[in-house]
């Protein structure tokens, strides 16, 4: 297995520093062009700061990993275009190495080990899905390499240890926000739950939603479970329908949600459907089509809710990626990378323990997805937005502030 701690001799550091100065003085390389789902093209040279990303670049959650990778790469290219990241007075280029988890939790440990022991990354960004991060983060923790998940919202993720951070909100708040929206804005009282039992995220979010919804006077009239990869939801939807819900809460990922929506509509269930951030994929509308009209989900950001940070990001991202509109994952990947870069600057070193301390001190960082302050539990406390599918488009519907 990979070594738990990577030796970094003072000698190597001196060499790296000299090389960095030489690289910076000697050659003006053009910033690498964005390569979606890929790595910074240039090979690592001494003096470069190597960071890792592990994400679902293929499989049932492929848009999660690809969008995140694009957001991170945009941040990396911006830093490199400015000459690099200034660390203790020396500008150093940043190199991104990305690894594919194939949307499988069992891949995460190996790819994080590879990033740390083979690529010598100074920090690891990822994963998106909480169940996958829960397998990758312990490897980084044991190696004392800081890791920031842009988007895993399950509470237990940052409980893995003191090297594990996130720049997003957590699911007790997401469940509460969903319930509050259903009760106060949609004014509905009877909800059914359809839960992905193979996902730590879905499991916790369904419980948090149910608890909050009941405390606000709502009733959960029925519950059914499924497992990722399933395609036929007819029996479960029929059993939910018998209990007369006014809304179905489906805290799953977009691949299954598209099929659920199509089958629910085919069964004549034209009630609102609602989910969480796991719905955030262009493939939901692509695959779900008209069936997702009249649905809602809670998310980290809405591209059409123009704050200066969002507008600037949407423009830059579109220019880099063929006019594509960035989803929440792209925005969170970009924010996570920039929080890491700011922390490397503050620390004045890429050494794990000092970099860890600098990330922990993050306060009032103005990101695309809101202002990021890392709390004592290494989580970010941020508002949530609710999006609605209306006339074939996702539109910003509400903001819910932290409790
Ligand atoms: N919050 C989800 C999880 O923890 C992942 C996710 C975040 C998916 C943002 C889409 C958008 O599993």
mmCIF file with all atom_site columns, C-alpha atoms in Angstrom, residues 93-286:
data_model
loop_
_atom_site.group_PDB
_atom_site.id
_atom_site.type_symbol
_atom_site.label_atom_id
_atom_site.label_alt_id
_atom_site.label_comp_id
_atom_site.label_asym_id
_atom_site.label_entity_id
_atom_site.label_seq_id
_atom_site.pdbx_PDB_ins_code
_atom_site.Cartn_x
_atom_site.Cartn_y
_atom_site.Cartn_z
_atom_site.occupancy
_atom_site.B_iso_or_equiv
_atom_site.pdbx_formal_charge
_atom_site.auth_seq_id
_atom_site.auth_comp_id
_atom_site.auth_asym_id
_atom_site.auth_atom_id
_atom_site.pdbx_PDB_model_num
ATOM 1   C CA . UNK A 1 93  ? 3.009   27.116 -11.844 1.00 0.00 ? 93  UNK A CA 1
ATOM 2   C CA . UNK A 1 94  ? 0.224   24.780 -10.816 1.00 0.00 ? 94  UNK A CA 1
ATOM 3   C CA . UNK A 1 95  ? -0.255  21.381 -12.416 1.00 0.00 ? 95  UNK A CA 1
ATOM 4   C CA . UNK A 1 96  ? -3.501  19.470 -12.118 1.00 0.00 ? 96  UNK A CA 1
ATOM 5   C CA . UNK A 1 97  ? -3.610  15.675 -12.166 1.00 0.00 ? 97  UNK A CA 1
ATOM 6   C CA . UNK A 1 98  ? -7.125  14.239 -12.464 1.00 0.00 ? 98  UNK A CA 1
ATOM 7   C CA . UNK A 1 99  ? -8.182  10.676 -11.761 1.00 0.00 ? 99  UNK A CA 1
ATOM 8   C CA . UNK A 1 100 ? -11.441 8.948  -12.667 1.00 0.00 ? 100 UNK A CA 1
ATOM 9   C CA . UNK A 1 101 ? -13.418 7.105  -9.985  1.00 0.00 ? 101 UNK A CA 1
ATOM 10  C CA . UNK A 1 102 ? -15.856 5.817  -12.638 1.00 0.00 ? 102 UNK A CA 1
ATOM 11  C CA . UNK A 1 103 ? -18.709 6.777  -10.276 1.00 0.00 ? 103 UNK A CA 1
ATOM 12  C CA . UNK A 1 104 ? -17.641 3.918  -7.993  1.00 0.00 ? 104 UNK A CA 1
ATOM 13  C CA . UNK A 1 105 ? -16.828 4.300  -4.294  1.00 0.00 ? 105 UNK A CA 1
ATOM 14  C CA . UNK A 1 106 ? -14.519 1.278  -4.384  1.00 0.00 ? 106 UNK A CA 1
ATOM 15  C CA . UNK A 1 107 ? -12.192 3.095  -6.818  1.00 0.00 ? 107 UNK A CA 1
ATOM 16  C CA . UNK A 1 108 ? -11.653 6.122  -4.581  1.00 0.00 ? 108 UNK A CA 1
ATOM 17  C CA . UNK A 1 109 ? -9.024  4.743  -2.189  1.00 0.00 ? 109 UNK A CA 1
ATOM 18  C CA . UNK A 1 110 ? -6.750  3.601  -5.007  1.00 0.00 ? 110 UNK A CA 1
ATOM 19  C CA . UNK A 1 111 ? -6.891  6.804  -7.019  1.00 0.00 ? 111 UNK A CA 1
ATOM 20  C CA . UNK A 1 112 ? -6.232  9.003  -3.987  1.00 0.00 ? 112 UNK A CA 1
ATOM 21  C CA . UNK A 1 113 ? -3.292  6.759  -3.017  1.00 0.00 ? 113 UNK A CA 1
ATOM 22  C CA . UNK A 1 114 ? -1.943  7.087  -6.559  1.00 0.00 ? 114 UNK A CA 1
ATOM 23  C CA . UNK A 1 115 ? -2.256  10.885 -6.526  1.00 0.00 ? 115 UNK A CA 1
ATOM 24  C CA . UNK A 1 116 ? -0.401  11.110 -3.223  1.00 0.00 ? 116 UNK A CA 1
ATOM 25  C CA . UNK A 1 117 ? 2.320   8.505  -3.645  1.00 0.00 ? 117 UNK A CA 1
ATOM 26  C CA . UNK A 1 118 ? 2.978   8.680  -7.389  1.00 0.00 ? 118 UNK A CA 1
ATOM 27  C CA . UNK A 1 119 ? 2.108   12.250 -8.377  1.00 0.00 ? 119 UNK A CA 1
ATOM 28  C CA . UNK A 1 120 ? 3.184   13.795 -5.051  1.00 0.00 ? 120 UNK A CA 1
ATOM 29  C CA . UNK A 1 121 ? 0.198   16.105 -4.944  1.00 0.00 ? 121 UNK A CA 1
ATOM 30  C CA . UNK A 1 122 ? 0.197   18.715 -2.177  1.00 0.00 ? 122 UNK A CA 1
ATOM 31  C CA . UNK A 1 123 ? -3.603  18.578 -1.831  1.00 0.00 ? 123 UNK A CA 1
ATOM 32  C CA . UNK A 1 124 ? -6.519  16.581 -3.185  1.00 0.00 ? 124 UNK A CA 1
ATOM 33  C CA . UNK A 1 125 ? -9.800  18.016 -4.473  1.00 0.00 ? 125 UNK A CA 1
ATOM 34  C CA . UNK A 1 126 ? -12.872 15.760 -4.698  1.00 0.00 ? 126 UNK A CA 1
ATOM 35  C CA . UNK A 1 127 ? -15.063 13.779 -4.764  1.00 0.00 ? 127 UNK A CA 1
ATOM 36  C CA . UNK A 1 128 ? -18.603 14.900 -5.462  1.00 0.00 ? 128 UNK A CA 1
ATOM 37  C CA . UNK A 1 129 ? -20.691 11.970 -4.209  1.00 0.00 ? 129 UNK A CA 1
ATOM 38  C CA . UNK A 1 130 ? -20.453 11.649 -0.420  1.00 0.00 ? 130 UNK A CA 1
ATOM 39  C CA . UNK A 1 131 ? -20.197 7.836  -0.509  1.00 0.00 ? 131 UNK A CA 1
ATOM 40  C CA . UNK A 1 132 ? -17.149 8.115  -2.798  1.00 0.00 ? 132 UNK A CA 1
ATOM 41  C CA . UNK A 1 133 ? -15.480 10.876 -0.746  1.00 0.00 ? 133 UNK A CA 1
ATOM 42  C CA . UNK A 1 134 ? -15.958 8.731  2.352   1.00 0.00 ? 134 UNK A CA 1
ATOM 43  C CA . UNK A 1 135 ? -13.612 6.186  0.734   1.00 0.00 ? 135 UNK A CA 1
ATOM 44  C CA . UNK A 1 136 ? -11.058 8.686  -0.604  1.00 0.00 ? 136 UNK A CA 1
ATOM 45  C CA . UNK A 1 137 ? -10.762 11.132 2.291   1.00 0.00 ? 137 UNK A CA 1
ATOM 46  C CA . UNK A 1 138 ? -9.362  8.637  4.858   1.00 0.00 ? 138 UNK A CA 1
ATOM 47  C CA . UNK A 1 139 ? -6.379  7.988  2.552   1.00 0.00 ? 139 UNK A CA 1
ATOM 48  C CA . UNK A 1 140 ? -5.554  11.711 2.409   1.00 0.00 ? 140 UNK A CA 1
ATOM 49  C CA . UNK A 1 141 ? -6.114  12.015 6.147   1.00 0.00 ? 141 UNK A CA 1
ATOM 50  C CA . UNK A 1 142 ? -3.629  9.225  6.930   1.00 0.00 ? 142 UNK A CA 1
ATOM 51  C CA . UNK A 1 143 ? -1.037  10.802 4.613   1.00 0.00 ? 143 UNK A CA 1
ATOM 52  C CA . UNK A 1 144 ? -1.601  14.242 6.195   1.00 0.00 ? 144 UNK A CA 1
ATOM 53  C CA . UNK A 1 145 ? -2.401  15.681 2.779   1.00 0.00 ? 145 UNK A CA 1
ATOM 54  C CA . UNK A 1 146 ? -5.228  18.231 2.966   1.00 0.00 ? 146 UNK A CA 1
ATOM 55  C CA . UNK A 1 147 ? -8.327  17.384 0.966   1.00 0.00 ? 147 UNK A CA 1
ATOM 56  C CA . UNK A 1 148 ? -11.226 19.635 0.075   1.00 0.00 ? 148 UNK A CA 1
ATOM 57  C CA . UNK A 1 149 ? -14.437 18.232 -1.304  1.00 0.00 ? 149 UNK A CA 1
ATOM 58  C CA . UNK A 1 150 ? -16.168 20.869 -3.382  1.00 0.00 ? 150 UNK A CA 1
ATOM 59  C CA . UNK A 1 151 ? -19.595 19.319 -3.046  1.00 0.00 ? 151 UNK A CA 1
ATOM 60  C CA . UNK A 1 152 ? -20.048 16.306 -0.740  1.00 0.00 ? 152 UNK A CA 1
ATOM 61  C CA . UNK A 1 153 ? -22.749 17.351 1.682   1.00 0.00 ? 153 UNK A CA 1
ATOM 62  C CA . UNK A 1 154 ? -23.122 14.326 4.005   1.00 0.00 ? 154 UNK A CA 1
ATOM 63  C CA . UNK A 1 155 ? -22.228 15.299 7.575   1.00 0.00 ? 155 UNK A CA 1
ATOM 64  C CA . UNK A 1 156 ? -19.823 12.403 8.173   1.00 0.00 ? 156 UNK A CA 1
ATOM 65  C CA . UNK A 1 157 ? -17.442 13.387 5.344   1.00 0.00 ? 157 UNK A CA 1
ATOM 66  C CA . UNK A 1 158 ? -15.499 16.032 7.285   1.00 0.00 ? 158 UNK A CA 1
ATOM 67  C CA . UNK A 1 159 ? -15.718 13.915 10.438  1.00 0.00 ? 159 UNK A CA 1
ATOM 68  C CA . UNK A 1 160 ? -13.140 11.634 8.775   1.00 0.00 ? 160 UNK A CA 1
ATOM 69  C CA . UNK A 1 161 ? -10.439 13.889 10.208  1.00 0.00 ? 161 UNK A CA 1
ATOM 70  C CA . UNK A 1 162 ? -8.757  17.246 10.557  1.00 0.00 ? 162 UNK A CA 1
ATOM 71  C CA . UNK A 1 163 ? -7.305  17.249 7.016   1.00 0.00 ? 163 UNK A CA 1
ATOM 72  C CA . UNK A 1 164 ? -10.751 16.947 5.427   1.00 0.00 ? 164 UNK A CA 1
ATOM 73  C CA . UNK A 1 165 ? -12.616 20.119 4.424   1.00 0.00 ? 165 UNK A CA 1
ATOM 74  C CA . UNK A 1 166 ? -15.556 21.125 2.271   1.00 0.00 ? 166 UNK A CA 1
ATOM 75  C CA . UNK A 1 167 ? -16.593 24.410 0.655   1.00 0.00 ? 167 UNK A CA 1
ATOM 76  C CA . UNK A 1 168 ? -20.311 23.509 0.504   1.00 0.00 ? 168 UNK A CA 1
ATOM 77  C CA . UNK A 1 169 ? -23.174 23.389 3.017   1.00 0.00 ? 169 UNK A CA 1
ATOM 78  C CA . UNK A 1 170 ? -24.191 20.143 4.724   1.00 0.00 ? 170 UNK A CA 1
ATOM 79  C CA . UNK A 1 171 ? -27.343 18.017 4.437   1.00 0.00 ? 171 UNK A CA 1
ATOM 80  C CA . UNK A 1 172 ? -29.082 18.851 7.727   1.00 0.00 ? 172 UNK A CA 1
ATOM 81  C CA . UNK A 1 173 ? -29.382 22.353 6.276   1.00 0.00 ? 173 UNK A CA 1
ATOM 82  C CA . UNK A 1 174 ? -30.249 21.115 2.781   1.00 0.00 ? 174 UNK A CA 1
ATOM 83  C CA . UNK A 1 175 ? -33.072 18.932 4.162   1.00 0.00 ? 175 UNK A CA 1
ATOM 84  C CA . UNK A 1 176 ? -34.376 21.802 6.234   1.00 0.00 ? 176 UNK A CA 1
ATOM 85  C CA . UNK A 1 177 ? -34.262 24.185 3.257   1.00 0.00 ? 177 UNK A CA 1
ATOM 86  C CA . UNK A 1 178 ? -36.189 21.740 1.055   1.00 0.00 ? 178 UNK A CA 1
ATOM 87  C CA . UNK A 1 179 ? -38.837 21.238 3.733   1.00 0.00 ? 179 UNK A CA 1
ATOM 88  C CA . UNK A 1 180 ? -39.152 24.952 4.362   1.00 0.00 ? 180 UNK A CA 1
ATOM 89  C CA . UNK A 1 181 ? -39.663 25.623 0.664   1.00 0.00 ? 181 UNK A CA 1
ATOM 90  C CA . UNK A 1 182 ? -42.330 22.924 0.335   1.00 0.00 ? 182 UNK A CA 1
ATOM 91  C CA . UNK A 1 183 ? -44.224 24.131 3.418   1.00 0.00 ? 183 UNK A CA 1
ATOM 92  C CA . UNK A 1 184 ? -43.902 27.899 3.005   1.00 0.00 ? 184 UNK A CA 1
ATOM 93  C CA . UNK A 1 185 ? -43.794 28.442 -0.734  1.00 0.00 ? 185 UNK A CA 1
ATOM 94  C CA . UNK A 1 186 ? -45.585 25.441 -2.237  1.00 0.00 ? 186 UNK A CA 1
ATOM 95  C CA . UNK A 1 187 ? -47.793 25.215 0.884   1.00 0.00 ? 187 UNK A CA 1
ATOM 96  C CA . UNK A 1 188 ? -48.043 21.425 0.713   1.00 0.00 ? 188 UNK A CA 1
ATOM 97  C CA . UNK A 1 189 ? -48.437 19.121 3.725   1.00 0.00 ? 189 UNK A CA 1
ATOM 98  C CA . UNK A 1 190 ? -48.331 15.538 2.400   1.00 0.00 ? 190 UNK A CA 1
ATOM 99  C CA . UNK A 1 191 ? -45.018 14.278 0.985   1.00 0.00 ? 191 UNK A CA 1
ATOM 100 C CA . UNK A 1 192 ? -43.709 10.867 -0.045  1.00 0.00 ? 192 UNK A CA 1
ATOM 101 C CA . UNK A 1 193 ? -40.010 9.908  -0.035  1.00 0.00 ? 193 UNK A CA 1
ATOM 102 C CA . UNK A 1 194 ? -38.143 7.911  -2.670  1.00 0.00 ? 194 UNK A CA 1
ATOM 103 C CA . UNK A 1 195 ? -34.658 7.180  -1.310  1.00 0.00 ? 195 UNK A CA 1
ATOM 104 C CA . UNK A 1 196 ? -31.439 5.817  -2.850  1.00 0.00 ? 196 UNK A CA 1
ATOM 105 C CA . UNK A 1 197 ? -30.368 3.456  -0.087  1.00 0.00 ? 197 UNK A CA 1
ATOM 106 C CA . UNK A 1 198 ? -26.961 2.876  -1.690  1.00 0.00 ? 198 UNK A CA 1
ATOM 107 C CA . UNK A 1 199 ? -26.019 6.521  -1.132  1.00 0.00 ? 199 UNK A CA 1
ATOM 108 C CA . UNK A 1 200 ? -24.976 8.021  2.224   1.00 0.00 ? 200 UNK A CA 1
ATOM 109 C CA . UNK A 1 201 ? -26.065 11.356 0.798   1.00 0.00 ? 201 UNK A CA 1
ATOM 110 C CA . UNK A 1 202 ? -29.586 10.276 -0.169  1.00 0.00 ? 202 UNK A CA 1
ATOM 111 C CA . UNK A 1 203 ? -30.086 8.403  3.077   1.00 0.00 ? 203 UNK A CA 1
ATOM 112 C CA . UNK A 1 204 ? -29.186 11.313 5.340   1.00 0.00 ? 204 UNK A CA 1
ATOM 113 C CA . UNK A 1 205 ? -30.890 13.950 3.207   1.00 0.00 ? 205 UNK A CA 1
ATOM 114 C CA . UNK A 1 206 ? -34.185 12.022 3.195   1.00 0.00 ? 206 UNK A CA 1
ATOM 115 C CA . UNK A 1 207 ? -34.079 11.787 6.996   1.00 0.00 ? 207 UNK A CA 1
ATOM 116 C CA . UNK A 1 208 ? -33.225 15.462 7.450   1.00 0.00 ? 208 UNK A CA 1
ATOM 117 C CA . UNK A 1 209 ? -36.000 16.501 5.064   1.00 0.00 ? 209 UNK A CA 1
ATOM 118 C CA . UNK A 1 210 ? -38.543 14.262 6.808   1.00 0.00 ? 210 UNK A CA 1
ATOM 119 C CA . UNK A 1 211 ? -37.643 15.512 10.265  1.00 0.00 ? 211 UNK A CA 1
ATOM 120 C CA . UNK A 1 212 ? -37.784 19.175 9.251   1.00 0.00 ? 212 UNK A CA 1
ATOM 121 C CA . UNK A 1 213 ? -40.988 18.704 7.233   1.00 0.00 ? 213 UNK A CA 1
ATOM 122 C CA . UNK A 1 214 ? -42.743 17.039 10.170  1.00 0.00 ? 214 UNK A CA 1
ATOM 123 C CA . UNK A 1 215 ? -41.576 19.738 12.577  1.00 0.00 ? 215 UNK A CA 1
ATOM 124 C CA . UNK A 1 216 ? -43.170 22.286 10.213  1.00 0.00 ? 216 UNK A CA 1
ATOM 125 C CA . UNK A 1 217 ? -46.538 20.504 10.310  1.00 0.00 ? 217 UNK A CA 1
ATOM 126 C CA . UNK A 1 218 ? -46.070 18.249 7.281   1.00 0.00 ? 218 UNK A CA 1
ATOM 127 C CA . UNK A 1 219 ? -46.647 14.492 7.067   1.00 0.00 ? 219 UNK A CA 1
ATOM 128 C CA . UNK A 1 220 ? -44.593 11.844 5.309   1.00 0.00 ? 220 UNK A CA 1
ATOM 129 C CA . UNK A 1 221 ? -47.356 9.642  3.903   1.00 0.00 ? 221 UNK A CA 1
ATOM 130 C CA . UNK A 1 222 ? -45.170 6.964  2.270   1.00 0.00 ? 222 UNK A CA 1
ATOM 131 C CA . UNK A 1 223 ? -41.541 5.953  1.741   1.00 0.00 ? 223 UNK A CA 1
ATOM 132 C CA . UNK A 1 224 ? -39.836 3.671  -0.811  1.00 0.00 ? 224 UNK A CA 1
ATOM 133 C CA . UNK A 1 225 ? -36.183 2.793  -1.465  1.00 0.00 ? 225 UNK A CA 1
ATOM 134 C CA . UNK A 1 226 ? -34.058 2.032  -4.512  1.00 0.00 ? 226 UNK A CA 1
ATOM 135 C CA . UNK A 1 227 ? -30.420 1.306  -5.367  1.00 0.00 ? 227 UNK A CA 1
ATOM 136 C CA . UNK A 1 228 ? -28.212 3.197  -7.843  1.00 0.00 ? 228 UNK A CA 1
ATOM 137 C CA . UNK A 1 229 ? -28.317 1.668  -11.291 1.00 0.00 ? 229 UNK A CA 1
ATOM 138 C CA . UNK A 1 230 ? -31.961 0.516  -11.064 1.00 0.00 ? 230 UNK A CA 1
ATOM 139 C CA . UNK A 1 231 ? -34.192 1.516  -13.968 1.00 0.00 ? 231 UNK A CA 1
ATOM 140 C CA . UNK A 1 232 ? -37.729 0.370  -13.210 1.00 0.00 ? 232 UNK A CA 1
ATOM 141 C CA . UNK A 1 233 ? -39.518 2.330  -10.511 1.00 0.00 ? 233 UNK A CA 1
ATOM 142 C CA . UNK A 1 234 ? -43.134 1.523  -11.448 1.00 0.00 ? 234 UNK A CA 1
ATOM 143 C CA . UNK A 1 235 ? -43.958 -0.716 -8.498  1.00 0.00 ? 235 UNK A CA 1
ATOM 144 C CA . UNK A 1 236 ? -42.517 1.737  -5.997  1.00 0.00 ? 236 UNK A CA 1
ATOM 145 C CA . UNK A 1 237 ? -44.207 4.734  -7.574  1.00 0.00 ? 237 UNK A CA 1
ATOM 146 C CA . UNK A 1 238 ? -47.541 2.893  -7.613  1.00 0.00 ? 238 UNK A CA 1
ATOM 147 C CA . UNK A 1 239 ? -47.211 2.123  -3.912  1.00 0.00 ? 239 UNK A CA 1
ATOM 148 C CA . UNK A 1 240 ? -46.445 5.776  -3.158  1.00 0.00 ? 240 UNK A CA 1
ATOM 149 C CA . UNK A 1 241 ? -49.400 6.914  -5.273  1.00 0.00 ? 241 UNK A CA 1
ATOM 150 C CA . UNK A 1 242 ? -51.815 4.865  -3.157  1.00 0.00 ? 242 UNK A CA 1
ATOM 151 C CA . UNK A 1 243 ? -51.054 7.074  -0.145  1.00 0.00 ? 243 UNK A CA 1
ATOM 152 C CA . UNK A 1 244 ? -52.027 10.275 -1.978  1.00 0.00 ? 244 UNK A CA 1
ATOM 153 C CA . UNK A 1 245 ? -48.894 12.436 -1.615  1.00 0.00 ? 245 UNK A CA 1
ATOM 154 C CA . UNK A 1 246 ? -48.986 16.020 -2.871  1.00 0.00 ? 246 UNK A CA 1
ATOM 155 C CA . UNK A 1 247 ? -45.250 15.899 -3.631  1.00 0.00 ? 247 UNK A CA 1
ATOM 156 C CA . UNK A 1 248 ? -42.501 13.276 -3.896  1.00 0.00 ? 248 UNK A CA 1
ATOM 157 C CA . UNK A 1 249 ? -39.118 14.145 -2.395  1.00 0.00 ? 249 UNK A CA 1
ATOM 158 C CA . UNK A 1 250 ? -36.369 12.285 -4.289  1.00 0.00 ? 250 UNK A CA 1
ATOM 159 C CA . UNK A 1 251 ? -32.910 13.055 -2.882  1.00 0.00 ? 251 UNK A CA 1
ATOM 160 C CA . UNK A 1 252 ? -31.039 10.998 -5.504  1.00 0.00 ? 252 UNK A CA 1
ATOM 161 C CA . UNK A 1 253 ? -28.698 11.541 -8.448  1.00 0.00 ? 253 UNK A CA 1
ATOM 162 C CA . UNK A 1 254 ? -29.800 12.693 -11.893 1.00 0.00 ? 254 UNK A CA 1
ATOM 163 C CA . UNK A 1 255 ? -29.513 9.371  -13.770 1.00 0.00 ? 255 UNK A CA 1
ATOM 164 C CA . UNK A 1 256 ? -32.148 7.618  -11.632 1.00 0.00 ? 256 UNK A CA 1
ATOM 165 C CA . UNK A 1 257 ? -34.194 10.792 -11.101 1.00 0.00 ? 257 UNK A CA 1
ATOM 166 C CA . UNK A 1 258 ? -34.766 11.202 -14.866 1.00 0.00 ? 258 UNK A CA 1
ATOM 167 C CA . UNK A 1 259 ? -36.212 7.685  -15.078 1.00 0.00 ? 259 UNK A CA 1
ATOM 168 C CA . UNK A 1 260 ? -38.291 8.185  -11.935 1.00 0.00 ? 260 UNK A CA 1
ATOM 169 C CA . UNK A 1 261 ? -39.791 11.404 -13.329 1.00 0.00 ? 261 UNK A CA 1
ATOM 170 C CA . UNK A 1 262 ? -40.625 9.801  -16.684 1.00 0.00 ? 262 UNK A CA 1
ATOM 171 C CA . UNK A 1 263 ? -42.280 6.797  -15.035 1.00 0.00 ? 263 UNK A CA 1
ATOM 172 C CA . UNK A 1 264 ? -44.174 8.912  -12.494 1.00 0.00 ? 264 UNK A CA 1
ATOM 173 C CA . UNK A 1 265 ? -45.671 11.052 -15.264 1.00 0.00 ? 265 UNK A CA 1
ATOM 174 C CA . UNK A 1 266 ? -46.552 7.919  -17.273 1.00 0.00 ? 266 UNK A CA 1
ATOM 175 C CA . UNK A 1 267 ? -48.460 6.681  -14.211 1.00 0.00 ? 267 UNK A CA 1
ATOM 176 C CA . UNK A 1 268 ? -50.445 9.921  -14.229 1.00 0.00 ? 268 UNK A CA 1
ATOM 177 C CA . UNK A 1 269 ? -48.635 11.360 -11.191 1.00 0.00 ? 269 UNK A CA 1
ATOM 178 C CA . UNK A 1 270 ? -48.434 15.005 -12.171 1.00 0.00 ? 270 UNK A CA 1
ATOM 179 C CA . UNK A 1 271 ? -47.628 16.287 -8.696  1.00 0.00 ? 271 UNK A CA 1
ATOM 180 C CA . UNK A 1 272 ? -44.459 18.329 -8.022  1.00 0.00 ? 272 UNK A CA 1
ATOM 181 C CA . UNK A 1 273 ? -41.256 16.365 -7.551  1.00 0.00 ? 273 UNK A CA 1
ATOM 182 C CA . UNK A 1 274 ? -38.436 17.777 -5.480  1.00 0.00 ? 274 UNK A CA 1
ATOM 183 C CA . UNK A 1 275 ? -34.815 16.850 -4.907  1.00 0.00 ? 275 UNK A CA 1
ATOM 184 C CA . UNK A 1 276 ? -31.463 18.095 -3.696  1.00 0.00 ? 276 UNK A CA 1
ATOM 185 C CA . UNK A 1 277 ? -28.175 19.061 -5.327  1.00 0.00 ? 277 UNK A CA 1
ATOM 186 C CA . UNK A 1 278 ? -27.785 15.551 -6.784  1.00 0.00 ? 278 UNK A CA 1
ATOM 187 C CA . UNK A 1 279 ? -30.173 16.691 -9.519  1.00 0.00 ? 279 UNK A CA 1
ATOM 188 C CA . UNK A 1 280 ? -27.666 19.234 -10.764 1.00 0.00 ? 280 UNK A CA 1
ATOM 189 C CA . UNK A 1 281 ? -26.778 17.922 -14.214 1.00 0.00 ? 281 UNK A CA 1
ATOM 190 C CA . UNK A 1 282 ? -27.619 18.960 -17.749 1.00 0.00 ? 282 UNK A CA 1
ATOM 191 C CA . UNK A 1 283 ? -28.398 15.287 -18.329 1.00 0.00 ? 283 UNK A CA 1
ATOM 192 C CA . UNK A 1 284 ? -31.455 15.454 -16.067 1.00 0.00 ? 284 UNK A CA 1
ATOM 193 C CA . UNK A 1 285 ? -33.308 17.631 -18.562 1.00 0.00 ? 285 UNK A CA 1
ATOM 194 C CA . UNK A 1 286 ? -31.721 15.867 -21.535 1.00 0.00 ? 286 UNK A CA 1
#
